[in-house]
Amino acid sequence: MSETRILVTGGAGFIGSHLVRRLLDEGHEVLVVDNFYSGSRANLADVLHDPRLEIVRHDVTFPLYVEVDEIYHLACPASPVFYQRDPVQTTKTSVVGSINMLGLAKRTKAKILLSSTSEVYGDPQVHPQDESYWGHVNPIGIRSCYDEGKRCAETLFFDYRRQHDLPIKVARIFNTYGPMMRPDDGRVVSNFIVSALRGEPLTIYGDGTQTRSFCFVDDLVDGLIRLMRTPHEVTGPINLGNPHEFTMTELAEKVIAMVDTGVGVEYHPLPSDDPTQRQPDITQARGVLGWEPKVQLAEGLTTTVDYFRRQLAAQSVG
Ligand code: NAD
Ligand code: UDP
Ligand code: UDP
């Protein structure tokens, strides 16, 4: 395959850094654009020396003029803790940031992929969720900056397609976890593992009966790359996630058994609009992309626990 110039917005974040590594491994030139709001250069420490990698500090809410062939548009904080800290900036990032990246794609004739989210389904009343479901989203709640921002980003992608025939791809990503999440990220997998490693009780929000389906990051990145390489007529939206569904109580039990530091759980109030259940229907991803997750929770958690163990050890030495 000839060398492709690929822009990854949000490439210093959790998913972005794994994607960048995969694209470099395949021999591509990669431009990372990130404002380091929730990501960091440290996530790319092992590839910083690679001459095919360029990292630019830039906020996608401002225009960007570069020459590229493909754009993976991932820039946007994904953890509720981070996206709720500056909610107006979160909406701007999804809406204005997408307009800028679509304008860039239009000028350069680049293919452009949006990392949308299962949050477009809100607190779903259809289970499992397939792509035809329009969702159940509160437009004025504390999660709305993220949910409605991504819904508007999807609208923009499809309007640029209808108006300008842009080669768009929209992935709806379900809860993804793995190495390179921040210890203070605030999402459930990292919170539970970090608490257990520190010998502190795991914080369960609500009664722990709410469900999520967790996808290991390597599988997810494989799905994103497959989607980018589909023909022009394939736009998505397409669900990417692992259909195995767990309650937060079950997740806590698994982490406690795996880390084995004798910790228990502690109950905290459930944040408002927290979805009660979530499971992807991945029929389309199986059929269109020939994709399904390979790494199950026990294996992915083991890898992630090892990562955080090393991170926390390095922090305590430093
Ligand atoms: P993350 O917070 O680790 O990464 C997001 C990256 O975007 C960070 O490096 C951050 O600094 C950067 N960023 C944020 N605002 C920016 C801006 N205005 N300009 C430039 N850079 C900016 O999150 P993640 O989990 O890696 O998520 C990556 C993408 O995948 C996001 O778009 C997110 O919505 C989507 N997604 C993730 C999940 C998941 O479970 N991880 C689920 C659904 C969707
Ligand atoms: N844009 C950008 N880089 C480019 C081209 C456009 O950041 O290479 C931004 C530009 O600031 C514009 C937005 O993308 O506001 C949308 O561009 P488009 O061409 O769709 O619309 P217009 O320029 O007509 O507003
Ligand atoms: N959660 C929890 N304890 C934590 C962090 C999160 O019980 O320390 C719950 C949270 O309320 C939600 C689920 O775990 O029901 C997943 O939360 P996360 O923030 O990881 O992702 P999202 O809610 O965006 O799917």
Tab-separated table of C-alpha atoms and ligand atoms in Angstrom:
chain	number	residue	atom	x	y	z
A	1	MET	CA	0.000	0.000	0.000
A	2	SER	CA	1.302	3.486	-0.819
A	3	GLU	CA	2.046	5.820	2.062
A	4	THR	CA	-0.970	7.776	3.254
A	5	ARG	CA	-0.845	11.082	5.163
A	6	ILE	CA	-3.233	10.616	8.039
A	7	LEU	CA	-4.497	13.248	10.469
A	8	VAL	CA	-5.610	11.975	13.885
A	9	THR	CA	-7.347	14.667	15.931
A	10	GLY	CA	-7.259	13.743	19.606
A	11	GLY	CA	-4.313	11.482	18.781
A	12	ALA	CA	-2.672	12.031	22.186
A	13	GLY	CA	-5.733	10.640	23.982
A	14	PHE	CA	-6.520	7.110	25.095
A	15	ILE	CA	-7.957	5.617	21.879
A	16	GLY	CA	-6.082	8.044	19.628
A	17	SER	CA	-2.648	7.007	20.876
A	18	HIS	CA	-3.370	3.326	20.133
A	19	LEU	CA	-4.645	4.227	16.677
A	20	VAL	CA	-1.560	6.347	15.946
A	21	ARG	CA	0.739	3.484	16.917
A	22	ARG	CA	-1.123	1.094	14.590
A	23	LEU	CA	-1.001	3.546	11.668
A	24	LEU	CA	2.742	4.168	12.164
A	25	ASP	CA	3.321	0.394	12.319
A	26	GLU	CA	1.629	0.129	8.927
A	27	GLY	CA	4.104	2.665	7.498
A	28	HIS	CA	1.883	5.752	7.220
A	29	GLU	CA	2.750	9.367	7.909
A	30	VAL	CA	0.718	10.523	10.901
A	31	LEU	CA	-0.117	14.061	11.993
A	32	VAL	CA	-1.517	14.307	15.518
A	33	VAL	CA	-3.481	17.432	16.395
A	34	ASP	CA	-4.389	17.711	20.063
A	35	ASN	CA	-4.865	20.479	22.644
A	36	PHE	CA	-3.829	18.080	25.473
A	37	TYR	CA	-7.015	18.777	27.427
A	38	SER	CA	-7.389	15.125	28.447
A	39	GLY	CA	-4.559	13.559	26.431
A	40	SER	CA	-0.806	13.814	26.774
A	41	ARG	CA	2.431	13.410	24.820
A	42	ALA	CA	3.359	10.714	27.347
A	43	ASN	CA	0.758	8.450	25.694
A	44	LEU	CA	2.952	8.544	22.575
A	45	ALA	CA	6.314	8.395	24.410
A	46	ASP	CA	7.485	5.219	22.645
A	47	VAL	CA	6.903	6.621	19.127
A	48	LEU	CA	7.960	10.270	19.612
A	49	HIS	CA	11.252	9.536	17.823
A	50	ASP	CA	9.483	8.232	14.688
A	51	PRO	CA	10.212	10.657	11.822
A	52	ARG	CA	6.814	9.862	10.252
A	53	LEU	CA	5.006	11.237	13.341
A	54	GLU	CA	4.303	14.941	13.800
A	55	ILE	CA	2.479	16.321	16.837
A	56	VAL	CA	0.870	19.763	16.811
A	57	ARG	CA	-0.744	21.476	19.791
A	58	HIS	CA	-3.960	22.862	18.346
A	59	ASP	CA	-7.594	23.213	19.368
A	60	VAL	CA	-9.913	21.914	16.628
A	61	THR	CA	-12.449	24.659	17.366
A	62	PHE	CA	-10.038	26.855	15.368
A	63	PRO	CA	-9.481	26.346	11.620
A	64	LEU	CA	-6.629	24.093	10.543
A	65	TYR	CA	-4.903	24.183	7.163
A	66	VAL	CA	-2.840	21.061	6.422
A	67	GLU	CA	-2.623	18.596	3.502
A	68	VAL	CA	-3.839	15.084	4.306
A	69	ASP	CA	-5.488	12.046	2.686
A	70	GLU	CA	-7.454	10.703	5.661
A	71	ILE	CA	-8.805	12.219	8.884
A	72	TYR	CA	-9.700	10.267	12.007
A	73	HIS	CA	-11.629	12.907	13.959
A	74	LEU	CA	-11.381	11.767	17.589
A	75	ALA	CA	-10.803	15.086	19.402
A	76	CYS	CA	-13.303	15.361	22.272
A	77	PRO	CA	-13.023	14.465	25.948
A	78	ALA	CA	-14.878	11.184	26.508
A	79	SER	CA	-14.975	10.768	30.283
A	80	PRO	CA	-18.007	12.364	31.994
A	81	VAL	CA	-15.635	13.951	34.546
A	82	PHE	CA	-13.660	15.683	31.794
A	83	TYR	CA	-16.488	16.562	29.391
A	84	GLN	CA	-18.603	18.041	32.210
A	85	ARG	CA	-15.772	20.196	33.579
A	86	ASP	CA	-16.112	22.705	30.709
A	87	PRO	CA	-19.394	21.753	29.024
A	88	VAL	CA	-19.532	24.720	26.645
A	89	GLN	CA	-16.079	23.819	25.315
A	90	THR	CA	-17.276	20.203	24.926
A	91	THR	CA	-20.146	21.252	22.663
A	92	LYS	CA	-17.858	23.614	20.744
A	93	THR	CA	-15.336	20.823	20.258
A	94	SER	CA	-17.940	18.481	18.781
A	95	VAL	CA	-19.808	21.063	16.704
A	96	VAL	CA	-17.287	23.751	15.650
A	97	GLY	CA	-14.458	21.206	15.652
A	98	SER	CA	-16.417	18.947	13.283
A	99	ILE	CA	-17.261	21.870	10.966
A	100	ASN	CA	-13.564	22.740	10.733
A	101	MET	CA	-12.460	19.157	10.115
A	102	LEU	CA	-15.229	18.668	7.520
A	103	GLY	CA	-14.135	21.925	5.834
A	104	LEU	CA	-10.591	20.577	5.807
A	105	ALA	CA	-11.790	17.240	4.365
A	106	LYS	CA	-13.778	19.082	1.699
A	107	ARG	CA	-10.782	21.176	0.594
A	108	THR	CA	-8.268	18.304	0.623
A	109	LYS	CA	-10.748	15.644	-0.627
A	110	ALA	CA	-9.747	13.505	2.358
A	111	LYS	CA	-11.804	10.645	3.779
A	112	ILE	CA	-13.048	11.589	7.237
A	113	LEU	CA	-14.150	9.341	10.112
A	114	LEU	CA	-16.039	10.553	13.196
A	115	SER	CA	-15.666	8.792	16.533
A	116	SER	CA	-19.278	9.126	17.613
A	117	THR	CA	-20.674	7.339	20.605
A	118	SER	CA	-23.328	5.055	22.048
A	119	GLU	CA	-24.350	8.181	24.017
A	120	VAL	CA	-26.353	9.229	20.933
A	121	TYR	CA	-28.811	6.544	22.135
A	122	GLY	CA	-29.022	8.295	25.539
A	123	ASP	CA	-30.772	6.229	28.214
A	124	PRO	CA	-31.988	3.690	25.652
A	125	GLN	CA	-35.494	2.280	25.621
A	126	VAL	CA	-34.516	-0.277	22.974
A	127	HIS	CA	-32.189	-3.107	23.967
A	128	PRO	CA	-29.696	-4.002	22.562
A	129	GLN	CA	-29.167	-0.829	20.538
A	130	ASP	CA	-28.937	-1.033	16.753
A	131	GLU	CA	-28.129	1.824	14.402
A	132	SER	CA	-31.757	2.423	13.396
A	133	TYR	CA	-32.669	3.523	16.946
A	134	TRP	CA	-32.963	7.341	17.234
A	135	GLY	CA	-32.233	7.392	20.952
A	136	HIS	CA	-33.651	8.832	24.156
A	137	VAL	CA	-31.518	11.837	25.049
A	138	ASN	CA	-32.147	14.658	27.521
A	139	PRO	CA	-31.271	17.871	25.638
A	140	ILE	CA	-30.723	19.990	28.788
A	141	GLY	CA	-28.999	17.699	31.299
A	142	ILE	CA	-25.407	17.411	32.490
A	143	ARG	CA	-24.536	14.819	29.801
A	144	SER	CA	-26.155	16.828	26.996
A	145	CYS	CA	-23.001	18.778	26.061
A	146	TYR	CA	-21.461	15.459	25.049
A	147	ASP	CA	-24.532	13.588	23.787
A	148	GLU	CA	-26.090	16.437	21.817
A	149	GLY	CA	-22.659	17.622	20.660
A	150	LYS	CA	-22.012	14.202	19.112
A	151	ARG	CA	-25.537	14.014	17.687
A	152	CYS	CA	-24.960	17.382	15.995
A	153	ALA	CA	-21.539	16.210	14.784
A	154	GLU	CA	-23.260	13.215	13.143
A	155	THR	CA	-25.780	15.607	11.529
A	156	LEU	CA	-22.931	17.705	10.153
A	157	PHE	CA	-21.167	14.646	8.749
A	158	PHE	CA	-24.321	13.519	6.938
A	159	ASP	CA	-25.104	17.035	5.667
A	160	TYR	CA	-21.567	17.388	4.250
A	161	ARG	CA	-22.190	14.052	2.567
A	162	ARG	CA	-25.542	15.132	1.118
A	163	GLN	CA	-24.364	18.643	0.153
A	164	HIS	CA	-20.778	17.957	-0.946
A	165	ASP	CA	-20.602	14.148	-1.409
A	166	LEU	CA	-17.805	13.889	1.159
A	167	PRO	CA	-16.441	10.397	1.867
A	168	ILE	CA	-17.628	10.185	5.491
A	169	LYS	CA	-17.551	7.318	7.992
A	170	VAL	CA	-19.351	7.463	11.331
A	171	ALA	CA	-18.490	4.967	14.095
A	172	ARG	CA	-20.677	4.759	17.194
A	173	ILE	CA	-18.230	3.577	19.832
A	174	PHE	CA	-19.450	1.787	22.969
A	175	ASN	CA	-17.509	1.823	26.280
A	176	THR	CA	-13.874	1.103	25.496
A	177	TYR	CA	-11.038	0.516	27.974
A	178	GLY	CA	-7.383	-0.439	28.110
A	179	PRO	CA	-3.844	0.844	28.712
A	180	MET	CA	-3.252	4.613	28.294
A	181	MET	CA	-6.386	5.607	30.163
A	182	ARG	CA	-5.467	8.211	32.764
A	183	PRO	CA	-5.457	7.042	36.400
A	184	ASP	CA	-7.692	10.080	37.108
A	185	ASP	CA	-9.794	9.598	33.941
A	186	GLY	CA	-12.933	9.037	36.037
A	187	ARG	CA	-14.478	6.283	33.909
A	188	VAL	CA	-15.515	3.110	35.631
A	189	VAL	CA	-12.845	0.622	34.510
A	190	SER	CA	-9.910	2.869	35.382
A	191	ASN	CA	-11.553	4.048	38.627
A	192	PHE	CA	-12.181	0.484	39.816
A	193	ILE	CA	-8.690	-0.766	38.924
A	194	VAL	CA	-6.862	2.223	40.404
A	195	SER	CA	-8.891	2.022	43.645
A	196	ALA	CA	-8.246	-1.699	43.994
A	197	LEU	CA	-4.504	-1.263	43.374
A	198	ARG	CA	-4.376	1.504	45.989
A	199	GLY	CA	-6.204	-0.705	48.483
A	200	GLU	CA	-9.225	1.633	48.542
A	201	PRO	CA	-12.899	0.648	48.227
A	202	LEU	CA	-14.367	0.618	44.722
A	203	THR	CA	-16.889	3.438	44.216
A	204	ILE	CA	-20.183	2.137	42.808
A	205	TYR	CA	-22.546	4.896	41.659
A	206	GLY	CA	-26.179	3.983	42.348
A	207	ASP	CA	-27.028	0.382	43.249
A	208	GLY	CA	-24.665	-1.194	40.698
A	209	THR	CA	-27.427	-2.798	38.606
A	210	GLN	CA	-26.841	-0.510	35.608
A	211	THR	CA	-25.094	-2.247	32.719
A	212	ARG	CA	-22.368	-1.489	30.201
A	213	SER	CA	-20.573	-3.603	27.562
A	214	PHE	CA	-16.809	-3.141	27.517
A	215	CYS	CA	-14.610	-3.316	24.431
A	216	PHE	CA	-10.830	-3.683	24.633
A	217	VAL	CA	-9.042	-0.868	22.824
A	218	ASP	CA	-7.099	-3.081	20.358
A	219	ASP	CA	-10.367	-4.494	19.015
A	220	LEU	CA	-11.870	-1.037	18.742
A	221	VAL	CA	-8.912	0.372	16.803
A	222	ASP	CA	-9.124	-2.560	14.399
A	223	GLY	CA	-12.795	-1.695	13.800
A	224	LEU	CA	-12.041	1.995	13.167
A	225	ILE	CA	-9.359	1.155	10.598
A	226	ARG	CA	-11.629	-1.332	8.836
A	227	LEU	CA	-14.381	1.275	8.664
A	228	MET	CA	-12.045	3.911	7.206
A	229	ARG	CA	-11.067	1.462	4.437
A	230	THR	CA	-14.615	0.705	3.270
A	231	PRO	CA	-15.787	1.908	-0.172
A	232	HIS	CA	-17.361	5.371	-0.706
A	233	GLU	CA	-20.934	4.107	-0.354
A	234	VAL	CA	-20.317	2.875	3.214
A	235	THR	CA	-20.935	5.758	5.628
A	236	GLY	CA	-22.291	4.135	8.790
A	237	PRO	CA	-23.316	5.016	11.378
A	238	ILE	CA	-21.996	1.705	12.554
A	239	ASN	CA	-21.807	0.401	16.127
A	240	LEU	CA	-18.378	-0.705	17.390
A	241	GLY	CA	-18.339	-2.396	20.764
A	242	ASN	CA	-18.272	-5.681	22.608
A	243	PRO	CA	-21.777	-7.124	23.058
A	244	HIS	CA	-20.994	-8.879	26.371
A	245	GLU	CA	-22.975	-6.923	28.955
A	246	PHE	CA	-22.152	-6.640	32.665
A	247	THR	CA	-23.616	-4.853	35.686
A	248	MET	CA	-21.284	-2.479	37.512
A	249	THR	CA	-21.514	-4.849	40.509
A	250	GLU	CA	-20.246	-7.702	38.323
A	251	LEU	CA	-17.421	-5.512	37.040
A	252	ALA	CA	-16.453	-4.569	40.597
A	253	GLU	CA	-16.411	-8.252	41.619
A	254	LYS	CA	-14.156	-9.136	38.693
A	255	VAL	CA	-11.682	-6.353	39.465
A	256	ILE	CA	-11.637	-7.161	43.192
A	257	ALA	CA	-10.958	-10.856	42.462
A	258	MET	CA	-8.241	-10.021	39.940
A	259	VAL	CA	-6.342	-7.399	41.950
A	260	ASP	CA	-6.788	-9.282	45.227
A	261	THR	CA	-5.956	-6.518	47.727
A	262	GLY	CA	-8.899	-7.330	49.982
A	263	VAL	CA	-10.900	-4.195	49.189
A	264	GLY	CA	-14.688	-3.900	49.201
A	265	VAL	CA	-17.150	-1.517	47.574
A	266	GLU	CA	-18.651	1.789	48.643
A	267	TYR	CA	-21.927	3.213	47.282
A	268	HIS	CA	-22.254	6.778	45.960
A	269	PRO	CA	-25.236	8.625	44.471
A	270	LEU	CA	-26.008	7.894	40.822
A	271	PRO	CA	-25.273	10.972	38.642
A	272	SER	CA	-28.302	12.303	36.776
A	273	ASP	CA	-29.169	10.886	33.341
A	274	ASP	CA	-26.808	7.925	33.862
A	275	PRO	CA	-27.988	5.316	31.309
A	276	THR	CA	-29.452	2.202	32.960
A	277	GLN	CA	-28.444	-0.298	30.267
A	278	ARG	CA	-26.261	-0.437	27.213
A	279	GLN	CA	-25.352	-3.185	24.777
A	280	PRO	CA	-24.375	-2.827	21.125
A	281	ASP	CA	-26.049	-4.764	18.349
A	282	ILE	CA	-23.017	-5.351	16.091
A	283	THR	CA	-24.775	-7.158	13.236
A	284	GLN	CA	-23.743	-4.373	10.823
A	285	ALA	CA	-20.102	-4.344	11.933
A	286	ARG	CA	-19.978	-8.129	11.486
A	287	GLY	CA	-21.566	-7.994	8.039
A	288	VAL	CA	-20.076	-4.813	6.548
A	289	LEU	CA	-16.630	-4.807	8.174
A	290	GLY	CA	-16.166	-8.510	8.919
A	291	TRP	CA	-15.353	-7.291	12.437
A	292	GLU	CA	-16.095	-8.520	15.910
A	293	PRO	CA	-14.206	-8.152	19.192
A	294	LYS	CA	-11.670	-10.879	19.973
A	295	VAL	CA	-10.555	-9.880	23.489
A	296	GLN	CA	-12.953	-10.765	26.274
A	297	LEU	CA	-13.209	-8.865	29.546
A	298	ALA	CA	-11.017	-11.115	31.721
A	299	GLU	CA	-8.100	-10.927	29.281
A	300	GLY	CA	-8.472	-7.190	28.609
A	301	LEU	CA	-8.757	-6.411	32.315
A	302	THR	CA	-5.575	-8.376	33.057
A	303	THR	CA	-3.643	-6.291	30.519
A	304	THR	CA	-5.157	-3.069	31.868
A	305	VAL	CA	-4.431	-3.965	35.505
A	306	ASP	CA	-0.785	-4.663	34.562
A	307	TYR	CA	-0.606	-1.239	32.874
A	308	PHE	CA	-1.988	0.642	35.880
A	309	ARG	CA	0.221	-1.328	38.259
A	310	ARG	CA	3.274	-0.072	36.325
A	311	GLN	CA	1.896	3.471	36.134
A	312	LEU	CA	1.216	3.698	39.864
A	313	ALA	CA	4.604	2.173	40.704
A	314	ALA	CA	6.335	4.760	38.476
A	315	GLN	CA	4.350	7.576	40.139
A	316	SER	CA	5.307	6.458	43.627
A	317	VAL	CA	8.995	6.249	42.646
A	318	GLY	CA	8.868	9.634	40.867
B	1	NAD	P1	-9.645	10.974	25.588
B	1	NAD	O1	-10.218	12.061	26.407
B	1	NAD	O2	-8.558	10.134	26.150
B	1	NAD	O3	-9.115	11.545	24.195
B	1	NAD	C1	-9.618	12.704	23.583
B	1	NAD	C2	-8.450	13.509	23.042
B	1	NAD	O4	-8.962	14.691	22.391
B	1	NAD	C3	-7.502	13.997	24.140
B	1	NAD	O5	-6.164	13.772	23.756
B	1	NAD	C4	-7.812	15.484	24.241
B	1	NAD	O6	-6.727	16.244	24.726
B	1	NAD	C5	-8.205	15.814	22.822
B	1	NAD	N1	-9.061	17.007	22.690
B	1	NAD	C6	-10.166	17.308	23.409
B	1	NAD	N2	-10.681	18.474	22.988
B	1	NAD	C7	-9.904	18.910	21.958
B	1	NAD	C8	-9.914	20.047	21.125
B	1	NAD	N3	-10.856	20.992	21.240
B	1	NAD	N4	-8.947	20.181	20.188
B	1	NAD	C9	-7.975	19.245	20.059
B	1	NAD	N5	-7.912	18.144	20.833
B	1	NAD	C10	-8.869	17.981	21.763
B	1	NAD	O7	-10.875	10.069	25.146
B	1	NAD	P2	-10.944	8.698	24.332
B	1	NAD	O8	-11.593	7.694	25.185
B	1	NAD	O9	-9.646	8.385	23.705
B	1	NAD	O10	-11.987	9.095	23.194
B	1	NAD	C11	-11.579	9.398	21.879
B	1	NAD	C12	-12.819	9.624	21.023
B	1	NAD	O11	-13.627	8.444	21.006
B	1	NAD	C13	-13.695	10.776	21.508
B	1	NAD	O12	-14.194	11.467	20.381
B	1	NAD	C14	-14.821	10.067	22.217
B	1	NAD	O13	-16.007	10.819	22.176
B	1	NAD	C15	-14.943	8.776	21.407
B	1	NAD	N6	-15.537	7.697	22.217
B	1	NAD	C16	-14.814	7.066	23.186
B	1	NAD	C17	-15.410	6.075	23.952
B	1	NAD	C18	-14.661	5.317	25.001
B	1	NAD	O14	-15.270	4.482	25.685
B	1	NAD	N7	-13.387	5.518	25.205
B	1	NAD	C19	-16.748	5.739	23.732
B	1	NAD	C20	-17.463	6.428	22.763
B	1	NAD	C21	-16.844	7.389	21.987
B	2	UDP	N1	-11.585	24.969	7.296
B	2	UDP	C1	-10.414	24.551	7.892
B	2	UDP	N2	-9.417	24.037	7.097
B	2	UDP	C2	-9.548	23.933	5.746
B	2	UDP	C3	-10.743	24.365	5.160
B	2	UDP	C4	-11.756	24.879	5.956
B	2	UDP	O1	-10.253	24.595	9.107
B	2	UDP	O2	-8.605	23.465	5.115
B	2	UDP	C5	-12.653	25.490	8.146
B	2	UDP	C6	-13.014	26.913	7.772
B	2	UDP	O3	-12.612	27.738	8.855
B	2	UDP	C7	-14.519	26.896	7.633
B	2	UDP	C8	-14.952	25.485	7.982
B	2	UDP	O4	-13.802	24.693	7.917
B	2	UDP	O5	-15.118	27.755	8.547
B	2	UDP	C9	-15.986	24.964	7.043
B	2	UDP	O6	-15.470	24.981	5.736
B	2	UDP	P1	-16.421	24.972	4.474
B	2	UDP	O7	-15.570	25.062	3.257
B	2	UDP	O8	-17.366	23.853	4.534
B	2	UDP	O9	-17.327	26.242	4.674
B	2	UDP	P2	-17.073	27.802	4.498
B	2	UDP	O10	-15.605	28.019	4.319
B	2	UDP	O11	-17.865	28.131	3.311
B	2	UDP	O12	-17.608	28.361	5.777
B	3	UDP	N1	-19.463	4.335	37.590
B	3	UDP	C1	-19.327	3.776	38.853
B	3	UDP	N2	-18.211	4.082	39.577
B	3	UDP	C2	-17.219	4.872	39.107
B	3	UDP	C3	-17.350	5.435	37.805
B	3	UDP	C4	-18.486	5.137	37.088
B	3	UDP	O1	-20.191	3.028	39.321
B	3	UDP	O2	-16.234	5.091	39.838
B	3	UDP	C5	-20.653	3.972	36.786
B	3	UDP	C6	-21.344	5.135	36.106
B	3	UDP	O3	-22.291	5.751	36.962
B	3	UDP	C7	-21.990	4.440	34.925
B	3	UDP	C8	-21.011	3.326	34.581
B	3	UDP	O4	-20.216	3.122	35.747
B	3	UDP	O5	-23.215	3.879	35.285
B	3	UDP	C9	-20.092	3.652	33.411
B	3	UDP	O6	-19.524	4.928	33.663
B	3	UDP	P1	-18.410	5.562	32.740
B	3	UDP	O7	-18.183	6.949	33.238
B	3	UDP	O8	-17.251	4.651	32.629
B	3	UDP	O9	-19.047	5.583	31.271
B	3	UDP	P2	-20.470	6.059	30.689
B	3	UDP	O10	-21.426	6.330	31.809
B	3	UDP	O11	-20.155	7.281	29.923
B	3	UDP	O12	-20.904	4.908	29.889
